[in-house]
Structure formats: C-alpha cells, structure tokens
XYZ file of C-alpha atoms in Angstrom:
669
model
C -30.414 -38.044 -38.891
C -31.710 -39.340 -35.865
C -30.442 -37.984 -32.232
C -27.950 -39.602 -30.567
C -29.542 -42.374 -27.803
C -30.341 -42.081 -24.686
C -30.084 -44.319 -21.189
C -31.656 -43.534 -17.859
C -29.366 -43.746 -15.061
C -30.198 -44.859 -11.715
C -27.365 -44.359 -8.963
C -27.451 -45.851 -5.385
C -24.969 -44.327 -3.610
C -23.870 -44.545 -0.056
C -24.057 -41.293 1.904
C -20.568 -41.057 2.879
C -19.248 -41.675 -0.443
C -21.694 -39.354 -2.340
C -19.586 -35.974 -2.734
C -16.665 -37.978 -4.002
C -19.353 -39.542 -6.796
C -21.255 -36.035 -7.520
C -17.224 -34.944 -8.027
C -16.609 -38.227 -10.397
C -19.910 -37.075 -12.030
C -19.249 -33.491 -12.931
C -16.044 -34.455 -14.114
C -17.367 -36.691 -17.188
C -19.672 -34.001 -17.691
C -21.772 -37.109 -19.116
C -25.385 -36.754 -16.807
C -28.008 -34.641 -16.568
C -29.883 -34.949 -13.500
C -33.444 -35.862 -13.292
C -35.243 -33.530 -11.059
C -37.679 -35.467 -8.987
C -41.305 -34.706 -7.707
C -41.906 -32.388 -5.187
C -41.829 -34.267 -1.689
C -42.120 -32.280 1.543
C -41.208 -35.336 3.062
C -37.174 -35.452 1.262
C -34.843 -33.239 3.356
C -31.878 -32.097 1.407
C -29.047 -33.132 3.880
C -26.558 -30.932 2.409
C -28.530 -27.535 2.509
C -26.349 -26.189 4.859
C -23.286 -26.704 2.454
C -25.493 -24.902 0.319
C -26.374 -21.719 2.730
C -22.502 -21.704 3.225
C -21.393 -21.678 -0.559
C -24.421 -19.160 -1.100
C -22.940 -16.718 1.252
C -19.714 -17.398 -0.190
C -20.759 -16.816 -3.685
C -22.823 -13.936 -2.648
C -19.525 -11.942 -1.021
C -18.367 -12.830 -4.618
C -20.760 -11.081 -6.633
C -20.223 -8.121 -4.224
C -16.520 -7.838 -4.677
C -16.443 -8.396 -8.540
C -19.025 -5.508 -8.321
C -16.966 -3.485 -6.571
C -14.277 -3.851 -7.736
C -14.023 -4.809 -11.483
C -14.504 -1.317 -12.705
C -11.475 -0.621 -11.245
C -9.923 -3.260 -12.118
C -7.001 -3.270 -15.582
C -7.884 -6.294 -16.972
C -5.030 -7.620 -19.324
C -7.875 -9.890 -21.484
C -10.617 -8.362 -22.652
C -14.420 -9.963 -22.252
C -14.597 -10.208 -25.887
C -11.452 -12.757 -25.372
C -12.542 -13.650 -23.054
C -16.039 -15.128 -23.861
C -13.436 -16.816 -26.773
C -12.132 -18.580 -24.367
C -9.033 -16.893 -23.293
C -8.995 -17.577 -19.528
C -6.265 -18.990 -17.317
C -5.973 -22.656 -15.724
C -6.947 -24.073 -12.739
C -7.031 -27.256 -10.974
C -9.722 -28.011 -8.609
C -7.178 -28.695 -6.392
C -5.335 -25.612 -6.671
C -8.794 -23.423 -6.424
C -9.718 -25.771 -3.073
C -6.456 -24.633 -2.191
C -6.942 -20.878 -2.703
C -10.714 -21.274 -1.010
C -9.075 -22.095 2.162
C -6.291 -19.306 1.994
C -8.948 -16.676 1.669
C -10.934 -15.253 4.125
C -13.727 -13.270 1.571
C -15.921 -12.303 4.448
C -13.470 -10.195 5.931
C -12.180 -8.787 2.303
C -16.211 -8.366 1.627
C -16.065 -6.428 4.957
C -13.084 -4.254 4.343
C -14.630 -3.301 0.503
C -17.715 -2.370 2.294
C -16.472 0.234 4.508
C -15.059 2.188 1.717
C -17.981 1.586 -0.318
C -19.985 2.793 1.649
C -17.806 6.271 2.915
C -17.471 6.491 -0.745
C -21.699 7.169 -0.995
C -21.920 9.217 2.237
C -18.718 11.458 0.717
C -21.063 11.412 -2.644
C -23.819 12.198 -0.722
C -22.392 15.076 1.341
C -20.206 16.262 -1.816
C -23.920 17.144 -3.385
C -25.822 18.086 -0.075
C -22.281 20.780 -0.594
C -23.073 21.628 -3.815
C -27.136 22.453 -2.509
C -25.506 24.832 -0.059
C -23.119 26.510 -2.483
C -25.849 27.013 -5.259
C -28.258 28.745 -2.114
C -25.385 30.959 -0.781
C -24.492 32.270 -4.361
C -28.075 33.180 -4.323
C -27.831 35.543 -1.422
C -24.202 36.337 -1.230
C -25.368 39.855 -0.097
C -27.548 38.651 2.800
C -26.404 40.862 5.267
C -26.606 38.997 8.687
C -25.465 35.630 10.519
C -27.402 32.746 8.995
C -27.702 31.697 12.530
C -30.882 33.938 12.051
C -32.353 31.508 9.419
C -31.365 28.057 10.235
C -32.117 28.932 14.377
C -33.055 32.378 14.886
C -33.213 33.699 18.817
C -35.421 33.661 21.599
C -37.973 36.000 20.337
C -37.014 36.011 16.518
C -37.555 33.702 13.892
C -37.040 34.020 9.837
C -37.363 31.787 6.590
C -35.570 32.583 3.410
C -37.564 31.441 0.236
C -37.900 32.249 -3.356
C -40.954 34.128 -4.860
C -42.014 35.127 -8.615
C -41.004 38.797 -9.424
C -44.113 40.111 -9.884
C -45.111 39.242 -6.233
C -42.222 40.804 -5.025
C -43.815 44.743 -4.656
C -47.248 43.345 -3.478
C -45.620 40.931 -0.704
C -43.593 43.455 0.334
C -46.709 45.571 0.905
C -48.490 43.187 2.691
C -45.870 42.006 5.127
C -45.400 46.145 5.896
C -49.186 46.267 5.883
C -49.836 43.554 8.383
C -46.829 43.333 10.463
C -45.199 46.954 10.295
C -42.055 47.178 12.552
C -42.511 43.911 14.006
C -41.049 42.422 11.016
C -37.582 42.752 8.478
C -37.627 42.051 4.705
C -34.573 40.862 2.417
C -34.808 40.874 -1.356
C -31.021 39.074 -2.915
C -29.952 40.157 -5.903
C -31.553 38.932 -9.015
C -31.114 38.890 -12.363
C -32.533 40.147 -16.043
C -33.738 36.894 -16.858
C -34.484 35.410 -13.640
C -38.334 34.831 -12.958
C -37.786 34.165 -9.031
C -36.051 36.372 -6.259
C -34.642 35.160 -3.228
C -36.168 36.584 -0.135
C -36.071 36.477 3.429
C -38.418 37.779 6.439
C -37.575 37.641 9.856
C -40.570 38.119 12.741
C -41.726 38.105 15.760
C -42.025 34.229 17.285
C -45.715 34.856 17.453
C -46.945 36.594 14.030
C -45.090 33.076 12.769
C -48.332 31.661 11.069
C -49.626 35.692 10.227
C -46.322 35.776 8.507
C -46.097 31.964 5.953
C -49.811 32.627 5.729
C -49.036 36.143 4.187
C -46.498 34.702 2.149
C -48.446 31.673 1.083
C -50.841 34.095 -0.547
C -48.236 35.554 -3.056
C -46.701 31.802 -3.886
C -43.695 32.186 -1.823
C -41.458 28.672 -1.665
C -40.148 28.564 1.932
C -36.288 26.913 1.578
C -35.399 25.021 4.909
C -31.637 26.356 5.788
C -29.510 23.568 6.962
C -28.764 24.417 11.066
C -25.541 23.740 10.773
C -25.288 26.789 8.796
C -25.013 30.120 11.398
C -22.156 31.621 10.488
C -21.854 34.783 7.909
C -22.660 33.673 3.894
C -19.418 34.572 3.071
C -17.877 32.295 5.839
C -19.889 29.617 5.294
C -19.073 30.283 1.571
C -15.054 29.426 2.645
C -16.075 26.494 5.070
C -17.749 25.131 2.353
C -15.554 25.123 -0.318
C -12.459 23.982 2.586
C -14.942 20.865 3.200
C -14.846 19.761 -0.594
C -11.260 19.581 -0.421
C -10.892 17.815 2.171
C -13.611 15.092 1.186
C -12.271 15.191 -2.751
C -9.215 14.441 -0.941
C -10.239 11.469 1.328
C -12.458 10.105 -1.553
C -8.770 10.045 -4.575
C -6.916 8.327 -1.190
C -10.330 5.629 -1.248
C -10.365 5.224 -4.534
C -6.381 4.574 -4.517
C -7.297 2.327 -1.845
C -9.874 0.279 -4.252
C -7.472 0.677 -7.278
C -4.559 -1.129 -5.426
C -7.139 -3.963 -4.067
C -8.537 -4.291 -7.851
C -5.343 -5.309 -8.867
C -4.428 -7.844 -5.979
C -8.635 -9.447 -5.331
C -10.362 -9.304 -8.384
C -8.224 -12.185 -10.298
C -8.488 -13.959 -7.126
C -12.073 -13.707 -6.880
C -12.534 -14.115 -10.243
C -11.138 -17.915 -9.760
C -13.108 -18.058 -6.119
C -16.803 -17.366 -7.242
C -16.054 -20.020 -10.121
C -15.086 -22.357 -8.014
C -17.632 -21.933 -4.930
C -20.371 -22.158 -8.307
C -18.869 -25.723 -9.496
C -19.548 -27.124 -6.218
C -22.970 -25.045 -5.821
C -23.971 -27.146 -8.741
C -22.444 -30.314 -7.712
C -24.967 -30.033 -4.888
C -27.938 -29.226 -5.733
C -28.119 -32.042 -7.871
C -28.830 -33.591 -4.252
C -32.053 -31.259 -4.389
C -33.306 -33.707 -6.790
C -32.132 -37.397 -4.894
C -34.411 -39.179 -2.083
C -32.956 -40.226 0.429
C -32.926 -42.810 3.115
C -30.882 -43.341 6.554
C -27.951 -44.182 4.254
C -28.720 -44.594 1.010
C -29.354 -41.281 -1.449
C -30.784 -42.676 -5.060
C -30.201 -40.000 -8.026
C -31.735 -40.415 -11.132
C -30.346 -39.365 -14.403
C -29.866 -39.239 -18.569
C -26.498 -40.487 -20.188
C -25.842 -41.025 -23.517
C -25.343 -44.579 -24.752
C -21.455 -44.259 -25.590
C -21.006 -42.474 -21.953
C -22.311 -45.514 -20.041
C -18.439 -47.033 -19.706
C -17.413 -43.854 -19.222
C -19.080 -43.400 -15.663
C -18.526 -47.106 -14.588
C -14.676 -46.307 -14.760
C -15.011 -43.135 -13.285
C -16.907 -44.752 -10.386
C -15.183 -48.358 -10.193
C -13.285 -46.767 -7.041
C -15.742 -46.687 -4.480
C -17.231 -50.833 -5.689
C -20.247 -51.718 -3.312
C -20.692 -47.982 -2.397
C -22.422 -47.682 -5.559
C -25.050 -49.367 -7.114
C -26.132 -48.489 -10.926
C -29.265 -49.321 -13.002
C -29.534 -48.446 -16.507
C -32.865 -48.760 -18.498
C -34.179 -47.321 -21.844
C -36.639 -44.289 -21.753
C -40.305 -45.234 -21.945
C -42.604 -43.400 -23.395
C -43.895 -40.809 -20.522
C -40.544 -39.944 -20.172
C -39.301 -37.055 -22.101
C -35.283 -37.519 -22.524
C -33.234 -34.509 -23.399
C -31.480 -34.272 -27.035
C -27.763 -35.222 -27.942
C -26.983 -33.904 -31.816
C -24.455 -36.371 -33.099
C -23.775 -35.559 -36.291
C -20.587 -36.275 -39.131
C -18.158 -33.425 -38.813
C -18.852 -32.186 -41.913
C -22.379 -30.871 -40.772
C -21.230 -29.773 -37.082
C -21.089 -26.320 -37.207
C -24.485 -26.396 -38.827
C -26.001 -27.643 -35.569
C -25.940 -24.095 -34.296
C -29.187 -23.349 -36.775
C -30.752 -26.211 -35.733
C -30.679 -25.206 -32.051
C -32.226 -21.654 -33.107
C -35.043 -23.271 -34.041
C -35.580 -25.493 -31.394
C -33.992 -29.311 -31.194
C -35.188 -32.199 -32.261
C -37.029 -34.164 -29.550
C -35.756 -37.734 -28.718
C -36.076 -39.910 -31.163
C -36.919 -37.550 -34.285
C -34.765 -36.674 -37.125
C -32.224 -34.423 -36.908
C -32.633 -31.523 -39.928
C -29.173 -30.627 -39.512
C -27.190 -32.375 -42.190
C -30.797 -31.701 -44.613
C -30.556 -28.460 -44.601
C -26.816 -27.728 -44.268
C -26.391 -28.351 -48.369
C -29.129 -26.283 -48.985
C -28.141 -23.472 -46.637
C -24.972 -23.634 -48.251
C -25.424 -23.023 -51.627
C -28.328 -20.187 -50.737
C -26.015 -18.253 -48.469
C -23.050 -18.072 -51.484
C -26.271 -17.135 -53.936
C -27.383 -14.622 -51.513
C -24.082 -12.865 -50.411
C -22.837 -13.529 -54.267
C -19.655 -12.455 -53.927
C -16.229 -13.916 -53.781
C -14.181 -10.642 -52.172
C -16.773 -10.538 -49.601
C -16.686 -13.798 -49.030
C -12.929 -13.370 -48.966
C -13.127 -10.947 -45.863
C -15.753 -13.286 -44.444
C -12.973 -16.518 -44.516
C -10.319 -13.799 -43.263
C -11.753 -12.445 -40.606
C -13.269 -15.163 -38.793
C -10.793 -17.671 -39.762
C -8.059 -15.693 -37.780
C -10.325 -15.762 -34.637
C -10.230 -19.387 -34.918
C -6.872 -19.740 -35.013
C -6.655 -16.739 -32.483
C -8.285 -18.343 -29.755
C -7.847 -21.971 -29.762
C -9.854 -22.528 -26.447
C -12.915 -21.155 -28.095
C -16.737 -22.715 -26.438
C -17.779 -25.700 -28.825
C -20.454 -23.686 -29.529
C -18.648 -20.191 -30.400
C -16.200 -22.854 -32.393
C -19.149 -23.710 -34.616
C -20.980 -20.668 -35.199
C -17.537 -19.416 -36.572
C -16.768 -22.578 -38.400
C -19.803 -21.560 -39.984
C -19.663 -18.531 -41.415
C -16.220 -19.665 -42.663
C -17.919 -22.143 -44.869
C -20.015 -19.338 -45.679
C -17.388 -17.439 -47.150
C -16.335 -20.356 -48.633
C -19.693 -20.374 -50.538
C -19.922 -16.855 -51.553
C -15.905 -17.331 -52.680
C -17.656 -20.279 -55.146
C -20.273 -18.907 -56.440
C -18.827 -15.561 -56.458
C -16.184 -16.981 -59.260
C -18.771 -18.069 -61.035
C -20.501 -15.261 -61.783
C -17.682 -13.108 -61.932
C -18.362 -11.077 -58.858
C -15.323 -9.706 -57.091
C -16.819 -6.796 -55.081
C -19.106 -6.076 -58.056
C -16.917 -5.073 -60.978
C -14.218 -3.622 -58.935
C -11.139 -5.579 -61.638
C -13.253 -3.806 -64.722
C -13.909 -0.717 -63.012
C -10.401 0.094 -62.037
C -7.787 0.445 -64.728
C -4.443 -0.845 -62.060
C -6.842 -4.321 -61.824
C -6.979 -4.788 -65.685
C -4.659 -7.542 -66.123
C -6.930 -9.887 -63.168
C -9.431 -10.068 -65.832
C -8.566 -13.142 -67.550
C -7.564 -14.525 -64.542
C -11.146 -13.714 -63.228
C -12.994 -14.383 -66.360
C -12.548 -18.400 -66.859
C -14.977 -19.835 -64.277
C -17.615 -17.305 -65.148
C -20.702 -19.583 -65.946
C -23.645 -17.095 -65.621
C -23.181 -13.449 -64.575
C -26.723 -12.464 -62.837
C -26.772 -8.923 -63.854
C -26.750 -9.875 -67.641
C -28.900 -12.719 -67.657
C -31.337 -12.495 -64.340
C -33.840 -14.662 -65.331
C -31.532 -17.673 -65.558
C -30.332 -16.854 -62.277
C -33.784 -16.905 -60.804
C -34.479 -20.409 -62.805
C -32.254 -21.358 -61.202
C -33.482 -19.796 -57.692
C -36.737 -21.781 -57.808
C -35.599 -24.759 -58.882
C -33.667 -24.600 -55.494
C -36.340 -24.301 -54.244
C -39.168 -26.659 -55.941
C -36.321 -29.169 -54.996
C -36.041 -28.769 -51.324
C -39.843 -28.403 -51.141
C -39.991 -32.263 -52.696
C -36.929 -33.563 -50.578
C -38.872 -31.745 -47.568
C -42.056 -33.874 -48.477
C -39.427 -36.856 -48.709
C -38.453 -36.734 -45.755
C -41.430 -36.019 -44.476
C -42.659 -39.695 -45.809
C -39.462 -41.658 -44.603
C -40.375 -39.984 -41.532
C -43.982 -41.129 -41.518
C -42.757 -44.716 -42.934
C -40.369 -44.799 -39.651
C -42.783 -44.346 -37.515
C -44.973 -46.708 -39.332
C -47.695 -43.909 -40.232
C -48.596 -45.549 -43.299
C -51.764 -43.650 -44.410
C -50.100 -40.188 -43.158
C -47.376 -41.241 -45.639
C -49.390 -41.926 -48.338
C -52.258 -39.442 -48.012
C -50.187 -36.432 -46.611
C -46.742 -36.863 -48.044
C -47.085 -39.385 -50.648
C -50.308 -37.987 -52.597
C -48.491 -33.742 -52.633
C -45.472 -35.625 -53.895
C -47.308 -37.259 -57.097
C -49.388 -34.421 -57.685
C -46.477 -31.833 -57.463
C -43.794 -33.554 -59.885
C -47.251 -34.447 -62.160
C -47.952 -30.496 -62.276
C -44.380 -29.974 -62.673
C -43.732 -32.777 -65.479
C -46.934 -30.866 -67.265
C -45.672 -27.674 -66.854
C -42.077 -28.899 -68.158
C -43.744 -30.507 -71.535
C -46.438 -27.447 -72.496
C -43.272 -24.829 -72.481
C -40.626 -27.538 -73.895
C -38.490 -27.617 -71.787
C -39.096 -31.620 -71.461
C -40.011 -34.177 -74.359
C -43.923 -34.130 -75.193
C -43.698 -37.901 -74.307
C -43.769 -36.728 -71.042
C -46.944 -34.990 -70.961
C -49.213 -38.475 -70.650
C -46.999 -39.366 -66.638
C -47.410 -36.318 -65.763
C -51.411 -35.853 -66.433
C -51.385 -39.664 -64.407
C -49.150 -38.533 -61.070
C -51.036 -35.357 -61.343
C -54.628 -37.689 -61.016
C -53.559 -39.989 -58.891
C -51.817 -37.767 -56.460
C -55.700 -35.878 -56.714
C -56.944 -38.730 -55.952
C -55.230 -39.599 -53.232
C -55.527 -36.306 -50.997
C -58.986 -36.158 -52.114
C -59.543 -39.670 -50.372
C -57.354 -39.227 -47.164
C -56.900 -35.309 -46.009
C -60.856 -35.022 -44.796
C -60.409 -38.510 -42.780
C -60.354 -36.809 -39.800
C -64.076 -35.468 -40.709
C -67.229 -37.221 -39.701
C -69.691 -38.464 -42.508
C -68.859 -39.333 -45.765
C -69.679 -35.865 -47.524
C -67.647 -34.111 -44.550
C -64.659 -35.917 -45.729
C -64.977 -35.419 -49.474
C -65.852 -31.584 -49.174
C -62.754 -31.407 -46.940
C -61.188 -33.680 -49.442
C -61.688 -31.496 -52.660
C -61.016 -28.184 -50.663
C -56.819 -29.056 -49.376
C -56.340 -28.974 -53.147
C -56.473 -25.564 -52.577
C -53.013 -26.012 -50.675
C -51.387 -25.609 -54.230
C -51.506 -21.874 -53.769
C -49.428 -22.743 -50.239
C -46.326 -24.418 -52.421
C -46.722 -21.807 -55.270
C -45.549 -19.369 -52.963
C -43.175 -21.214 -51.176
C -42.133 -21.257 -54.696
C -41.779 -17.963 -55.341
C -40.307 -17.507 -51.873
C -36.714 -18.560 -53.344
C -37.262 -15.554 -55.660
C -35.124 -13.896 -53.003
C -31.940 -15.697 -53.640
C -32.146 -13.377 -56.999
C -33.237 -10.585 -55.166
C -30.031 -10.884 -52.811
C -27.948 -11.502 -55.068
C -28.207 -8.997 -57.452
C -28.687 -6.459 -54.786
C -25.224 -7.439 -53.123
C -23.521 -6.939 -56.616
C -25.160 -3.276 -57.694
C -24.235 -1.868 -54.062
C -20.863 -3.030 -54.594
C -21.110 -1.720 -58.613
C -22.432 1.725 -57.412
C -19.560 2.079 -54.637
C -17.072 0.919 -57.287
C -18.658 3.946 -59.336
C -18.442 6.813 -56.652
C -14.717 6.256 -55.887
C -14.239 6.659 -59.544
C -15.726 9.290 -59.641
C -13.997 10.678 -56.619
C -10.590 9.899 -57.878
C -11.202 12.492 -60.925
C -11.618 15.290 -58.947
C -8.239 17.543 -58.807
C -5.308 17.024 -55.755
C -7.674 14.951 -52.926
C -9.533 12.899 -55.569
C -7.415 9.715 -54.676
C -7.918 9.675 -51.177
C -11.949 10.246 -50.905
C -11.941 7.940 -53.592
C -10.345 5.350 -51.311
C -12.026 5.971 -48.868
C -15.113 5.792 -50.210
C -14.514 1.890 -52.123
C -12.851 0.699 -48.142
C -15.603 2.345 -46.106
C -18.540 1.466 -48.640
C -17.373 -2.270 -49.241
C -16.959 -3.063 -45.176
C -20.382 -1.218 -44.834
C -21.952 -3.504 -47.739
C -20.148 -6.806 -46.121
C -21.781 -5.915 -42.971
C -24.600 -5.296 -44.412
C -25.178 -8.241 -46.780
C -23.612 -10.742 -44.920
C -26.360 -10.558 -42.434
C -29.270 -10.310 -45.336
C -27.841 -13.058 -46.714
C -27.576 -15.385 -43.365
C -31.417 -13.918 -42.364
C -32.904 -14.660 -45.284
C -31.062 -18.019 -46.094
C -32.365 -19.032 -42.567
C -35.756 -17.883 -43.058
C -36.022 -20.083 -45.942
C -34.624 -23.469 -43.669
C -37.000 -22.172 -41.496
C -40.755 -20.814 -42.735
C -40.449 -22.690 -46.465
C -38.722 -26.310 -45.766
C -38.575 -27.380 -41.905
C -42.647 -27.005 -42.208
C -43.150 -30.016 -43.947
C -41.408 -32.530 -41.372
C -39.766 -30.791 -39.106
C -41.634 -29.287 -35.596
C -38.541 -29.387 -32.967
C -39.986 -28.966 -29.322
C -37.101 -30.550 -27.646
C -35.111 -30.298 -24.490
C -31.102 -30.092 -25.079
C -28.896 -31.661 -23.061
C -27.678 -30.110 -20.142
C -25.060 -32.131 -18.031
C -23.548 -32.112 -14.886
C -19.883 -29.855 -15.395
C -17.614 -27.152 -15.338
C -19.574 -24.294 -16.199
C -17.510 -21.238 -15.606
C -17.297 -17.785 -16.392
C -13.333 -16.532 -16.326
C -11.378 -19.889 -15.690
C -11.533 -23.057 -17.515
C -10.605 -26.180 -15.348
C -8.182 -28.635 -16.646
C -7.889 -32.169 -15.437
C -4.305 -32.619 -14.822
C -4.851 -34.591 -11.854
C -7.743 -36.192 -10.185
C -9.055 -33.455 -8.379
C -12.214 -33.895 -6.113
C-alpha cells in the first residue's frame, strides 16, 4: 500500500559531455530533475542554445497555426491522442532538422498570410463602399465633388432622420441660398434615415456643418479614390472584387499545397525541438563551475542500476552520488500497484496522489469501486455495451498512452461489474427479455443466476447497500489505525481510530440483537465494546485542550460525531437509488417501444428507433451517474477516514511528444 521507494541522485558531469549525459537520462525516462534555488551568480551556459530552440519552436507553431486548417489529415485528432502516431528515431529527426530551413519556409507562409489579410481587409472596405454607393445610386455628379471638391466648392455626404429632412432643407435654403445645392437620395417606406449631400462654397463650410449638426445629420466619409460617377465606380469595385477573389483563391491553393507538403514535417520537427528544449531546460536547475555541472534528481530505486549502466560509457567524466530523502525533502510519488489494481490508479490521481511514504489507497478502493459501479449501473446489457465499446478502442489503438489505457481498462472492468450485477438481478436492458415476445426463449437462461430482483424487493437491496457502507467505513478506520501504528502514533491509533471502531462495532452488535438479526448472547459484548469505545473517546478526544474541564467537555462532545457516521452510512443508499433508476428507465423505454410497435404500418420502425435511441441515451446518462456516485463514495465517505493526498506525481525527463512516437531502434543522441 506504500508508494515506490525514491533515491536522491547527484550527478557531477564534465561540461564536455553534458549534452550526451542529458540525452542518456532523457532516454531512460527515470529522472525527475530537482530545481535549484535562485542563484544570480549561476549562469546557464546553454542560454544561446535555448534561445535558438525557442526561435525554431516559434516558427513551427506559426506554420502549424497557419497551415493546419488547410491540411487533410489521414489521422484524426482523437486517434492521435489515443497513440496513433508515426514513429521516428532522434537520429532521423536530427537529419530532418539539418535539411530544413524552417525560418525561410515560415517567411514564405507569412507573406501568404499577410496578403490574405490585406485582401480580406480590402474586400471588407469594398463591401462598405458598395453599400454606400447603392444608397446614392441616383447621384448625378462625379464623386470627386464629394471626395475632393474643387478650388471654390466642397461637398459632403451624410445620413439624416427622415423627419428632419424638410427642416434641414429649409434651413440650408434660408441660410445659404444660392450658395448651396442639396441632393436627397432615395429611401424606402421602412427606412428611418435618408442619404443626402450638400454642396457649398468653401468659405461657408463652418456654417453648413453647423446647420446640419442641428438637424442630426451624420457625415459619411467618401474615399479620395472615388472620383467617377456612381455607376462607373460601382463597376470598378465589382471588377476589383473579382480580381481579389481570384488572387485569394490562388493563395489558398498555395497554402493547401504547402500544408500537404510541410505540416507533417513541421509536426515532427516541433516535437524534436521540444525534446531538445526540455533537455536544455534541465541545465537551468544545475549548478556550475568552470568545468563541472552538478545536477540533482529523484530516481526510483529500481531504476538506479539502469542509469548507472546508461552512464557507464562516460567512465571517469561522471560522478554519481546516491542518498535517501531527508525529512526536509519532498520527493515525488510513484504509484506502484499489482496489475489488477493499476486501472484504478486513475481514480487516485483524480483525487490527488499520496505523499511520499504515505499509503497508496488504490488497491484499497479498487474492490469497492468495482462493486459499487456494478450496483449503480446494475444492468448486464449496458455492461456489455461498455465492455464492447472500450475493449474495441483498447484493441484498435495498441500504442495508447499508459494513462489513457488505464482509464479505458477501468471502464472495461466497470462493464464487467455491471454484467455480473445485471446477471444476479435479472436486468438485461431492463426487462427486455420479458417485454418482447420474440426474446422469451432467453428467459430460462436469464432466470438461472438471479438471486435478487431490486424492483420487487428494494428493501433487501437497500440493506445490502448499507451493509457495504458499514464495511467500507470500518475498513477505512482500520486502515487509518494501521497508518497510525506504522508511524508510531499510538495515541492517535487508540484514541482517534480504536475508540470509534469499538463504539461503532458495539452499536452494530446491539442493533443486530435488538432487531433479532443476531443472537441475543452478543448483546452484552456489544454493550461492553460500546462502553469501552465511548470511554476511550471521552478520555482522548480533548487531549489538545488545556485544563481537565475543557478536555472532558471536548471528549464528551466528540461522541456527537456518531451522527456523522450515521450520515455516511445512509449515503450508501444511493447504490439502491441509482440501480433502481437504471432499471426503471430501461423498463420505460421497453414499454414505449412495445406500444409504438402496435401502431399500424410504420409502428415497428418507431419502436426500433425508440428502443435503440432510448437505450443508447440511457447507457450514456447512467454510466456517467454510476461513475460519479461510485467515485463520490470513495472520495467523501472512504478517503475521509484515512487519506488526505497532497503529494506530487513523479514527472521524469522523457520524450514528451504530441505528433510522433520516438522509437529507440538505435542509440540516438
């Protein structure tokens, strides 16, 4: 139940071979580099290399951002996430990097991107101009009069509320007279504004604007490029639009061609440079002299010999010093479980990994989660769907990442649990075998393993659920008791855990004898255990208080926590609730399908759609509910008795890639 043993590794490396040593450590994937405290006097000698790699990665990210939308990928993003990636060695990637001028390629693509942006901007401007021109299609003069004017006259274009047009015209005619000319464009019945223009002598510009602003006229800027008539300028804009769209089409074609040629290459180089970048980052954690680099790392004890063998080729240029973690250290956590429990590590990691040297709860929660998920889903048909779905992905994607593989395997096991519970309760897609006459031949086989039907006897199923709750809670207290003894915290073991175990077991015995479920001879034992547990709790639960009175009061009040344990036990009734809900929903789907099947002509089609769609929806919803609630029982009711988490998972220096898998067919550097 403990996490894997860790050693602290100190490496003293001559600068001439530091790159090779880091490559070897990365290849083993067995070292988590320990960061050093900030030291301004220590300078990373590889800063220039870091900046160079950052530049390459920046160019690669740009290329992927720009080209991937044009790329037709043979592998979906989901398949890639599940491990379907091409393989390459570091030697092949290094050769590819030497042959590729990523900066030149990125510059070519930037030119295409810039031109595409310019085209879209110009098309947007043209669209605005075309909209404006369409509103003044009857304008009788060259637009140069609005955009530039003449030596003596000037004009402007604008919009004005319809109810202000006549007042504005009257004011202009009154104030400017023959020194101004007005044009009012057409407008529809539903328009709220009219397009107008005003021509005036340049020396009257201030007065013209003052009058117009008083009538809520909004000036519209006319481009200096618009010189000809509205009709001719419209034709010019249409022609320009066609040219721009054709140019845009050519550029998109070039981008698509470049994407098919360079995306795969850029992805590979991006991963390669990321690997080198993570290797160089390690040097930020080192300490330096003129000739020596000193690195510290956490190493699993069973990997020490692997690292020694890997570094043996450097002979006297490397010094390895091993030590045990001290109390001041915070080593990372490596979960180490038997094969049957490994899929359940996902659940522990979701909550928080244990601290180094603490108890790993994975094998402790595994049997309970398996049983509880089966009880919550409780349908053999749904379990078969889960089993087939996740087993298919496990078989199809052989190179699936270990964490994802564990998660999928967890759901395969959960499907098995649902099949077992479904067989024992006779639930196969609810009551499908009984509901559909053509399946009645399976009834004999279905009825053989049935031991309990929760729909007919829910109280027995509830009793089983609560019994599992009592068992898991007491088991959690026993684990906490063991942990206290392991840490030599004897007072905590006896006072915090032992007292509650005695009290709870005693109360259970008393309740069993009163209800007649247990022999009456156990009543005295139950009373003795309850009394002993209560005395221990009263005597120890106030030990951190000052003064005898406060200690006694705190000890007595601690007995009130018995209600919390009662609440924890009652929480396991959700096993009954979810199990019944799954069966009830499945039965309703079957009933609706049967009723729909009785509709003349097309009823059987509706019935099939209802049956298939309803059960698929029910599987999705109820699997999610079973997972969440089974997990909640572990995290809230079980973990609260002995487990806190708070550890940090082991994060070694390794080949972390997004697009390719690194193969080690040769000793790559």
